[in-house]
Amino acid sequence: MCNSCSLRATKMADSICRSLRDGALEGELAPTLTIKDSLASPFGFHVFSHILLQLSSHVMAQKSQSLGIVIVALSRSPSSYSALLKMKGVDVAASNKWIHILDCYTDPLGWKDKNRKSRNVTDPSHQISLATSSYKTVKDMEKLFSVITELGRGLVGENKARFCVAIDSLSELLRHASLQSVAGLLSNLRSHDQISSIFGLLHSDLHEERAAAVLEYMSSMVASVDPYHHSADGQRGYLEYSASEQNFTKGKFNVRFKRRNGRVRLTYEEFKVEPGGISFSSVSSVDGTAIAGLLPKVQFNLQLSEKEQIDRAKVVLPFEHQGNGRPIQIYDGRRSLEESSSEATPISSGKKEDSAMGEIIYFRDSDDEMPDSDEDPDDDLDI
């Protein structure tokens, strides 16, 4: 595993890890993260590795709801995860108590197993220091769910303790099984009472938009690793870099959080691939054209021009005080005009002096009438 798989802690990455660490509330679905990348920006596994390492540290420190992690390895060998943990200083021998790898990478369909038995070749999964189990029927999603939950219970026990599930390639699952079957697997995992959180990686450009939309809908968080956009003349959207350098050294890290009340929060940062990992910069350092690209596209302009702003400021609203220095009393319909004009304290103002505008004066039918009250006017009727 190369050093570039490390990822510096950022606010968004920390928020994601915090949500997965805190897990599910009683009676609610487990928080689920889908990490999306594409060939134009193939850095999704960097994010996956970072989240895996962060959750591992929380589990070891007993600061996480989950007491163990089940890794469903479809795109990486178990030995690569062993090397990743060793590189970060994790005691691999002691990790068998809280981590288990379900090896769907070595022989996903069981073809190699038949050849191995005929040649008396040792199963390579037994040579790995991490706790590993082989799985050779990736097409069977129901059996995969049963194996995942069984391995998780082996880590945390049969009580109410929970474990986390990490799937390193949802794309591999979609390659071997239908979208409906994969969605059913995720739904069963989310609703399982011993699973605290789930996260997986999807190569979105390998699938139809419908497949990505279904997985995003089932996720409480979606993290996208995107390239920069180019303008029509081929120039770089934010900074002046060549296309090759842009696609393989820099990009955007967008995160969508779906809250329990249904509200959605969008955050984004800029990332850069460096020899020691991936670094992130805040949105303030990104050109404004990047922000404009995230705004919804509408058929009308929501902004006012300078002339429109000046014209709007000149509009006099009828309920506004005009500020001419002399208050003007408004007749309220309950007092005579003489009483109103003799009042020392004004009630309200709103009329200009020497105005050519007309005014409306309201007269009561009789000055003997009492002001309106809450009494029923029909109380004196003999009905």
Coordinates of C-alpha atoms in Angstrom, one line a residue:
M1 CA 0.0 0.0 0.0
C2 CA 1.5 3.3 -1.0
N3 CA 1.9 6.3 1.2
S4 CA -0.6 8.3 -0.9
C5 CA -3.4 6.3 0.7
S6 CA -3.1 8.5 3.8
L7 CA -5.4 11.5 4.1
R8 CA -5.0 14.5 6.3
A9 CA -7.8 15.2 8.7
T10 CA -10.2 17.8 7.5
K11 CA -13.5 19.3 8.8
M12 CA -15.6 17.3 6.3
A13 CA -13.7 14.1 6.7
D14 CA -13.9 14.5 10.5
S15 CA -17.6 15.1 10.2
I16 CA -18.0 11.9 8.2
C17 CA -15.9 9.9 10.6
R18 CA -17.8 11.4 13.6
S19 CA -21.2 10.3 12.1
L20 CA -19.9 6.8 11.4
R21 CA -18.3 6.6 14.8
D22 CA -21.4 7.7 16.7
G23 CA -23.4 5.1 14.9
A24 CA -27.2 4.5 14.9
L25 CA -29.8 5.6 17.4
E26 CA -32.1 3.1 18.9
G27 CA -34.8 2.2 16.4
E28 CA -33.2 4.1 13.5
L29 CA -31.3 3.0 10.4
A30 CA -27.5 2.8 10.6
P31 CA -25.8 5.8 9.0
T32 CA -24.5 4.9 5.5
L33 CA -21.8 6.6 3.5
T34 CA -21.3 6.2 -0.3
I35 CA -18.0 7.4 -1.6
K36 CA -18.1 8.2 -5.4
D37 CA -15.2 8.6 -7.8
S38 CA -14.6 8.2 -11.5
L39 CA -11.7 7.6 -13.9
A40 CA -11.3 11.4 -14.2
S41 CA -10.6 11.6 -10.5
P42 CA -9.8 8.1 -9.2
F43 CA -9.1 8.9 -5.5
G44 CA -12.1 7.3 -3.8
F45 CA -10.0 4.6 -2.2
H46 CA -7.8 7.2 -0.6
V47 CA -11.0 8.5 1.2
F48 CA -12.1 4.9 2.0
S49 CA -8.7 4.1 3.5
H50 CA -8.7 7.2 5.7
I51 CA -12.1 6.5 7.1
L52 CA -11.2 2.9 7.7
L53 CA -8.1 4.0 9.7
Q54 CA -10.0 6.7 11.6
L55 CA -12.7 4.2 12.7
S56 CA -10.0 1.7 13.6
S57 CA -8.4 4.1 15.9
H58 CA -11.8 4.9 17.5
V59 CA -12.6 1.2 18.0
M60 CA -9.2 0.5 19.6
A61 CA -9.6 3.5 21.9
Q62 CA -13.2 2.3 22.7
K63 CA -14.6 5.7 21.6
S64 CA -16.9 4.3 19.0
Q65 CA -20.3 2.7 19.1
S66 CA -19.0 -0.2 17.1
L67 CA -16.7 -2.7 18.8
G68 CA -15.5 -4.3 15.6
I69 CA -15.2 -3.8 11.8
V70 CA -16.0 -6.3 9.1
I71 CA -14.2 -5.4 5.8
V72 CA -15.8 -6.8 2.7
A73 CA -12.8 -6.9 0.4
L74 CA -13.8 -7.0 -3.3
S75 CA -11.1 -4.8 -5.0
R76 CA -8.1 -5.3 -2.7
S77 CA -6.5 -8.4 -1.3
P78 CA -6.5 -9.0 2.5
S79 CA -2.7 -8.6 2.5
S80 CA -3.1 -5.0 1.3
Y81 CA -5.2 -4.1 4.3
S82 CA -2.7 -5.8 6.6
A83 CA 0.0 -3.6 5.0
L84 CA -2.1 -0.5 5.4
L85 CA -2.7 -1.2 9.2
K86 CA 1.0 -1.9 9.7
M87 CA 2.0 1.3 7.9
K88 CA -0.1 3.2 10.4
G89 CA 1.3 1.5 13.4
V90 CA -1.6 -0.8 14.2
D91 CA -0.7 -4.0 16.0
V92 CA -2.1 -6.5 13.3
A93 CA -1.8 -9.5 15.6
A94 CA -4.0 -7.8 18.3
S95 CA -6.4 -6.5 15.7
N96 CA -7.9 -9.9 15.2
K97 CA -10.1 -9.2 18.2
W98 CA -11.9 -6.3 16.5
I99 CA -11.4 -6.6 12.7
H100 CA -12.3 -9.4 10.3
I101 CA -11.8 -9.4 6.5
L102 CA -14.3 -11.2 4.3
D103 CA -12.1 -12.1 1.3
C104 CA -14.3 -11.7 -1.9
Y105 CA -11.3 -10.6 -3.9
T106 CA -9.1 -13.7 -4.2
D107 CA -11.7 -16.1 -5.6
P108 CA -15.1 -14.4 -5.9
L109 CA -16.7 -17.1 -7.9
G110 CA -14.9 -20.2 -6.6
W111 CA -13.1 -21.0 -9.8
K112 CA -9.6 -20.8 -8.3
D113 CA -10.7 -23.1 -5.5
K114 CA -11.4 -25.9 -7.9
N115 CA -7.9 -25.7 -9.5
R116 CA -6.3 -25.3 -6.1
K117 CA -7.8 -28.5 -4.8
S118 CA -6.8 -30.5 -7.9
R119 CA -3.2 -29.3 -7.4
N120 CA -3.0 -29.4 -3.6
V121 CA -2.2 -25.7 -3.4
T122 CA -2.5 -24.0 0.0
D123 CA -5.2 -21.4 0.4
P124 CA -3.3 -18.0 0.6
S125 CA -5.8 -16.6 3.1
H126 CA -4.4 -18.8 5.8
Q127 CA -1.0 -17.0 5.4
I128 CA -2.3 -13.6 6.4
S129 CA -1.9 -12.3 9.9
L130 CA -5.3 -10.6 9.9
A131 CA -8.5 -12.7 10.6
T132 CA -9.7 -13.6 7.2
S133 CA -12.5 -15.7 5.7
S134 CA -12.9 -16.6 2.1
Y135 CA -16.2 -16.0 0.3
K136 CA -16.6 -17.7 -3.1
T137 CA -20.3 -16.9 -4.1
V138 CA -20.4 -13.2 -4.6
K139 CA -23.5 -13.4 -6.7
D140 CA -25.6 -14.6 -3.7
M141 CA -26.5 -11.4 -1.8
E142 CA -28.6 -13.2 0.8
K143 CA -25.8 -15.5 1.8
L144 CA -23.4 -12.6 1.8
F145 CA -25.6 -10.8 4.3
S146 CA -25.7 -13.8 6.5
V147 CA -21.9 -14.3 6.4
I148 CA -21.3 -10.6 7.2
T149 CA -23.7 -10.6 10.2
E150 CA -22.2 -13.9 11.4
L151 CA -18.7 -12.5 11.3
G152 CA -19.8 -9.4 13.1
R153 CA -21.4 -11.3 15.9
G154 CA -18.2 -13.3 16.2
L155 CA -16.4 -10.0 16.9
V156 CA -18.8 -8.3 19.3
G157 CA -20.9 -11.2 20.6
E158 CA -24.6 -11.9 20.6
N159 CA -25.7 -9.0 22.8
K160 CA -26.6 -5.5 21.7
A161 CA -23.0 -4.6 20.9
R162 CA -22.6 -3.3 17.3
F163 CA -20.1 -3.5 14.5
C164 CA -19.2 -1.5 11.4
V165 CA -19.3 -2.8 7.8
A166 CA -16.8 -1.5 5.2
I167 CA -17.3 -2.5 1.5
D168 CA -14.4 -1.4 -0.6
S169 CA -16.2 -1.8 -4.0
L170 CA -19.9 -1.5 -4.5
S171 CA -19.1 -1.6 -8.2
E172 CA -17.9 -5.1 -7.9
L173 CA -21.1 -6.2 -6.2
L174 CA -23.1 -4.5 -9.1
R175 CA -20.9 -6.4 -11.6
H176 CA -21.9 -9.8 -10.1
A177 CA -25.4 -9.1 -8.9
S178 CA -28.4 -7.0 -9.9
L179 CA -29.1 -3.5 -8.6
Q180 CA -32.1 -4.8 -6.8
S181 CA -30.1 -7.5 -5.0
V182 CA -27.4 -5.0 -4.0
A183 CA -29.9 -2.5 -2.8
G184 CA -31.6 -5.2 -0.8
L185 CA -28.3 -6.1 0.8
L186 CA -27.6 -2.5 1.9
S187 CA -31.2 -2.2 3.2
N188 CA -30.8 -5.3 5.3
L189 CA -27.5 -4.1 6.7
R190 CA -28.9 -0.7 7.5
S191 CA -31.8 -2.1 9.4
H192 CA -29.8 -4.8 11.3
D193 CA -29.9 -4.1 15.1
Q194 CA -26.2 -4.9 15.6
I195 CA -24.7 -2.8 12.7
S196 CA -23.7 0.7 13.8
S197 CA -22.6 2.1 10.4
I198 CA -21.8 1.2 6.8
F199 CA -19.6 2.8 4.2
G200 CA -18.6 1.7 0.7
L201 CA -16.9 2.9 -2.5
L202 CA -18.6 3.3 -5.9
H203 CA -17.0 4.0 -9.2
S204 CA -19.9 6.0 -10.6
D205 CA -18.8 6.2 -14.2
L206 CA -19.0 2.4 -14.5
H207 CA -22.8 2.3 -14.0
E208 CA -26.0 3.8 -15.2
E209 CA -27.2 7.0 -13.5
R210 CA -30.1 5.0 -12.0
A211 CA -27.7 2.7 -10.1
A212 CA -25.8 5.6 -8.6
A213 CA -29.1 7.4 -7.8
V214 CA -30.5 4.4 -5.9
L215 CA -27.4 4.0 -3.8
E216 CA -27.3 7.7 -3.1
Y217 CA -30.9 7.6 -2.0
M218 CA -30.2 4.9 0.5
S219 CA -27.2 6.8 1.9
S220 CA -27.3 9.3 4.7
M221 CA -24.0 10.7 3.4
V222 CA -22.5 10.9 -0.1
A223 CA -18.9 11.9 -0.6
S224 CA -17.8 12.7 -4.2
V225 CA -14.3 13.0 -5.5
D226 CA -14.7 15.1 -8.6
P227 CA -12.3 16.7 -11.1
Y228 CA -12.3 20.3 -12.0
H229 CA -14.6 21.5 -14.7
H230 CA -13.3 23.1 -17.9
S231 CA -14.8 26.2 -19.6
A232 CA -15.8 26.1 -23.2
D233 CA -12.5 27.4 -24.5
G234 CA -10.6 24.6 -22.7
Q235 CA -9.2 26.7 -19.9
R236 CA -9.1 25.4 -16.4
G237 CA -12.1 26.2 -14.2
Y238 CA -10.3 27.5 -11.1
L239 CA -6.5 27.6 -11.5
E240 CA -4.1 27.6 -14.4
Y241 CA -3.0 24.0 -14.7
S242 CA -2.8 21.5 -17.6
A243 CA -5.5 19.0 -18.0
S244 CA -3.3 16.0 -17.0
E245 CA -2.1 17.8 -13.9
Q246 CA -5.6 18.8 -13.0
N247 CA -7.1 15.3 -13.3
F248 CA -4.4 13.5 -11.3
T249 CA -3.2 16.0 -8.7
K250 CA -6.2 18.3 -7.9
G251 CA -10.0 18.1 -7.7
K252 CA -13.1 18.8 -5.6
F253 CA -14.3 16.9 -2.5
N254 CA -18.0 17.3 -2.2
V255 CA -20.0 15.9 0.7
R256 CA -23.8 15.8 1.1
F257 CA -25.2 15.2 4.5
K258 CA -28.8 14.1 4.8
R259 CA -30.2 14.9 8.2
R260 CA -32.8 13.0 10.1
N261 CA -35.4 15.8 9.6
G262 CA -34.9 15.5 5.8
R263 CA -32.8 18.6 5.4
V264 CA -29.7 18.3 3.2
R265 CA -26.4 20.1 3.9
L266 CA -23.8 20.4 1.1
T267 CA -20.1 21.1 1.8
Y268 CA -17.1 21.0 -0.4
E269 CA -13.3 21.5 -0.4
E270 CA -10.4 21.4 -2.8
F271 CA -8.0 18.5 -2.6
K272 CA -4.5 18.0 -3.9
V273 CA -2.6 14.7 -4.2
E274 CA 0.9 15.0 -2.7
P275 CA 3.7 12.5 -2.2
G276 CA 2.6 12.1 1.5
G277 CA -1.1 11.9 0.8
I278 CA -4.0 14.1 0.0
S279 CA -4.2 17.7 1.3
F280 CA -7.3 19.8 1.5
S281 CA -7.9 23.5 1.3
S282 CA -11.0 25.4 2.4
V283 CA -13.5 26.8 -0.1
S284 CA -12.3 30.4 0.5
S285 CA -9.1 29.6 -1.5
V286 CA -11.1 28.5 -4.5
D287 CA -12.2 30.9 -7.2
G288 CA -15.7 32.1 -7.2
T289 CA -16.5 30.2 -10.5
A290 CA -16.4 27.0 -8.5
I291 CA -19.1 28.2 -6.2
A292 CA -21.2 29.3 -9.1
G293 CA -20.9 25.8 -10.6
L294 CA -22.7 24.3 -7.6
L295 CA -25.7 26.7 -7.7
P296 CA -28.9 25.2 -9.1
K297 CA -29.5 26.2 -12.8
V298 CA -32.7 28.2 -13.2
Q299 CA -34.3 29.8 -16.2
F300 CA -34.4 33.3 -14.7
N301 CA -31.9 35.7 -13.1
L302 CA -32.2 36.0 -9.3
Q303 CA -29.7 38.9 -9.0
L304 CA -30.5 42.6 -9.4
S305 CA -28.5 45.0 -11.5
E306 CA -27.1 48.2 -10.0
K307 CA -29.9 50.3 -11.7
E308 CA -32.5 47.9 -10.4
Q309 CA -31.1 48.2 -6.8
I310 CA -31.2 52.0 -7.0
D311 CA -34.8 52.0 -8.4
R312 CA -35.9 49.6 -5.6
A313 CA -34.4 51.9 -3.0
K314 CA -36.4 54.9 -4.3
V315 CA -39.8 53.1 -3.9
V316 CA -41.8 54.6 -1.0
L317 CA -43.9 52.0 0.8
P318 CA -47.2 53.2 2.2
F319 CA -46.5 52.0 5.8
E320 CA -43.0 53.6 6.0
H321 CA -42.3 56.9 7.9
Q322 CA -41.1 59.4 5.4
G323 CA -38.8 61.2 7.9
N324 CA -39.7 64.9 7.1
G325 CA -39.3 65.9 10.7
R326 CA -43.0 66.6 11.4
P327 CA -45.2 63.7 12.5
I328 CA -48.6 63.4 10.9
Q329 CA -51.5 61.9 12.9
I330 CA -53.8 59.3 11.3
Y331 CA -57.4 59.4 12.3
D332 CA -58.3 56.0 13.9
G333 CA -62.1 56.3 13.5
R334 CA -62.9 56.4 17.2
R335 CA -62.3 60.1 18.0
S336 CA -63.5 63.3 16.5
L337 CA -61.1 65.2 14.2
E338 CA -60.9 68.0 16.8
E339 CA -59.8 65.6 19.5
S340 CA -57.4 64.0 17.2
S341 CA -55.8 67.3 16.1
S342 CA -55.6 68.6 19.7
E343 CA -53.7 65.5 20.9
A344 CA -50.1 66.4 22.0
T345 CA -48.7 63.0 21.5
P346 CA -48.9 61.7 17.9
I347 CA -50.2 58.2 17.2
S348 CA -48.2 57.6 14.0
S349 CA -46.8 59.5 11.1
G350 CA -46.7 59.0 7.4
K351 CA -47.9 62.1 5.5
K352 CA -45.7 64.8 3.9
E353 CA -46.4 68.5 4.6
D354 CA -47.8 70.5 1.7
S355 CA -48.3 67.3 -0.2
A356 CA -50.4 67.5 -3.4
M357 CA -51.6 64.0 -2.6
G358 CA -55.2 63.5 -1.4
E359 CA -56.1 61.9 1.9
I360 CA -58.9 59.7 3.0
I361 CA -60.8 60.6 6.2
Y362 CA -63.1 58.2 7.9
F363 CA -66.2 59.4 9.9
R364 CA -68.2 57.5 12.3
D365 CA -72.0 57.5 11.9
S366 CA -72.3 59.1 15.4
D367 CA -69.8 60.4 17.9
D368 CA -72.0 58.8 20.6
E369 CA -71.1 55.4 19.5
M370 CA -68.8 53.6 21.8
P371 CA -65.5 52.1 20.5
D372 CA -65.6 48.6 19.3
S373 CA -65.5 46.0 22.0
D374 CA -65.7 42.3 22.5
E375 CA -69.3 42.5 23.6
D376 CA -71.9 40.9 21.5
P377 CA -74.0 43.7 19.8
D378 CA -77.0 41.4 19.7
D379 CA -77.2 40.8 23.5
D380 CA -80.1 43.3 23.8
L381 CA -82.3 41.5 21.3
D382 CA -85.3 39.6 22.5
I383 CA -85.1 36.4 20.5

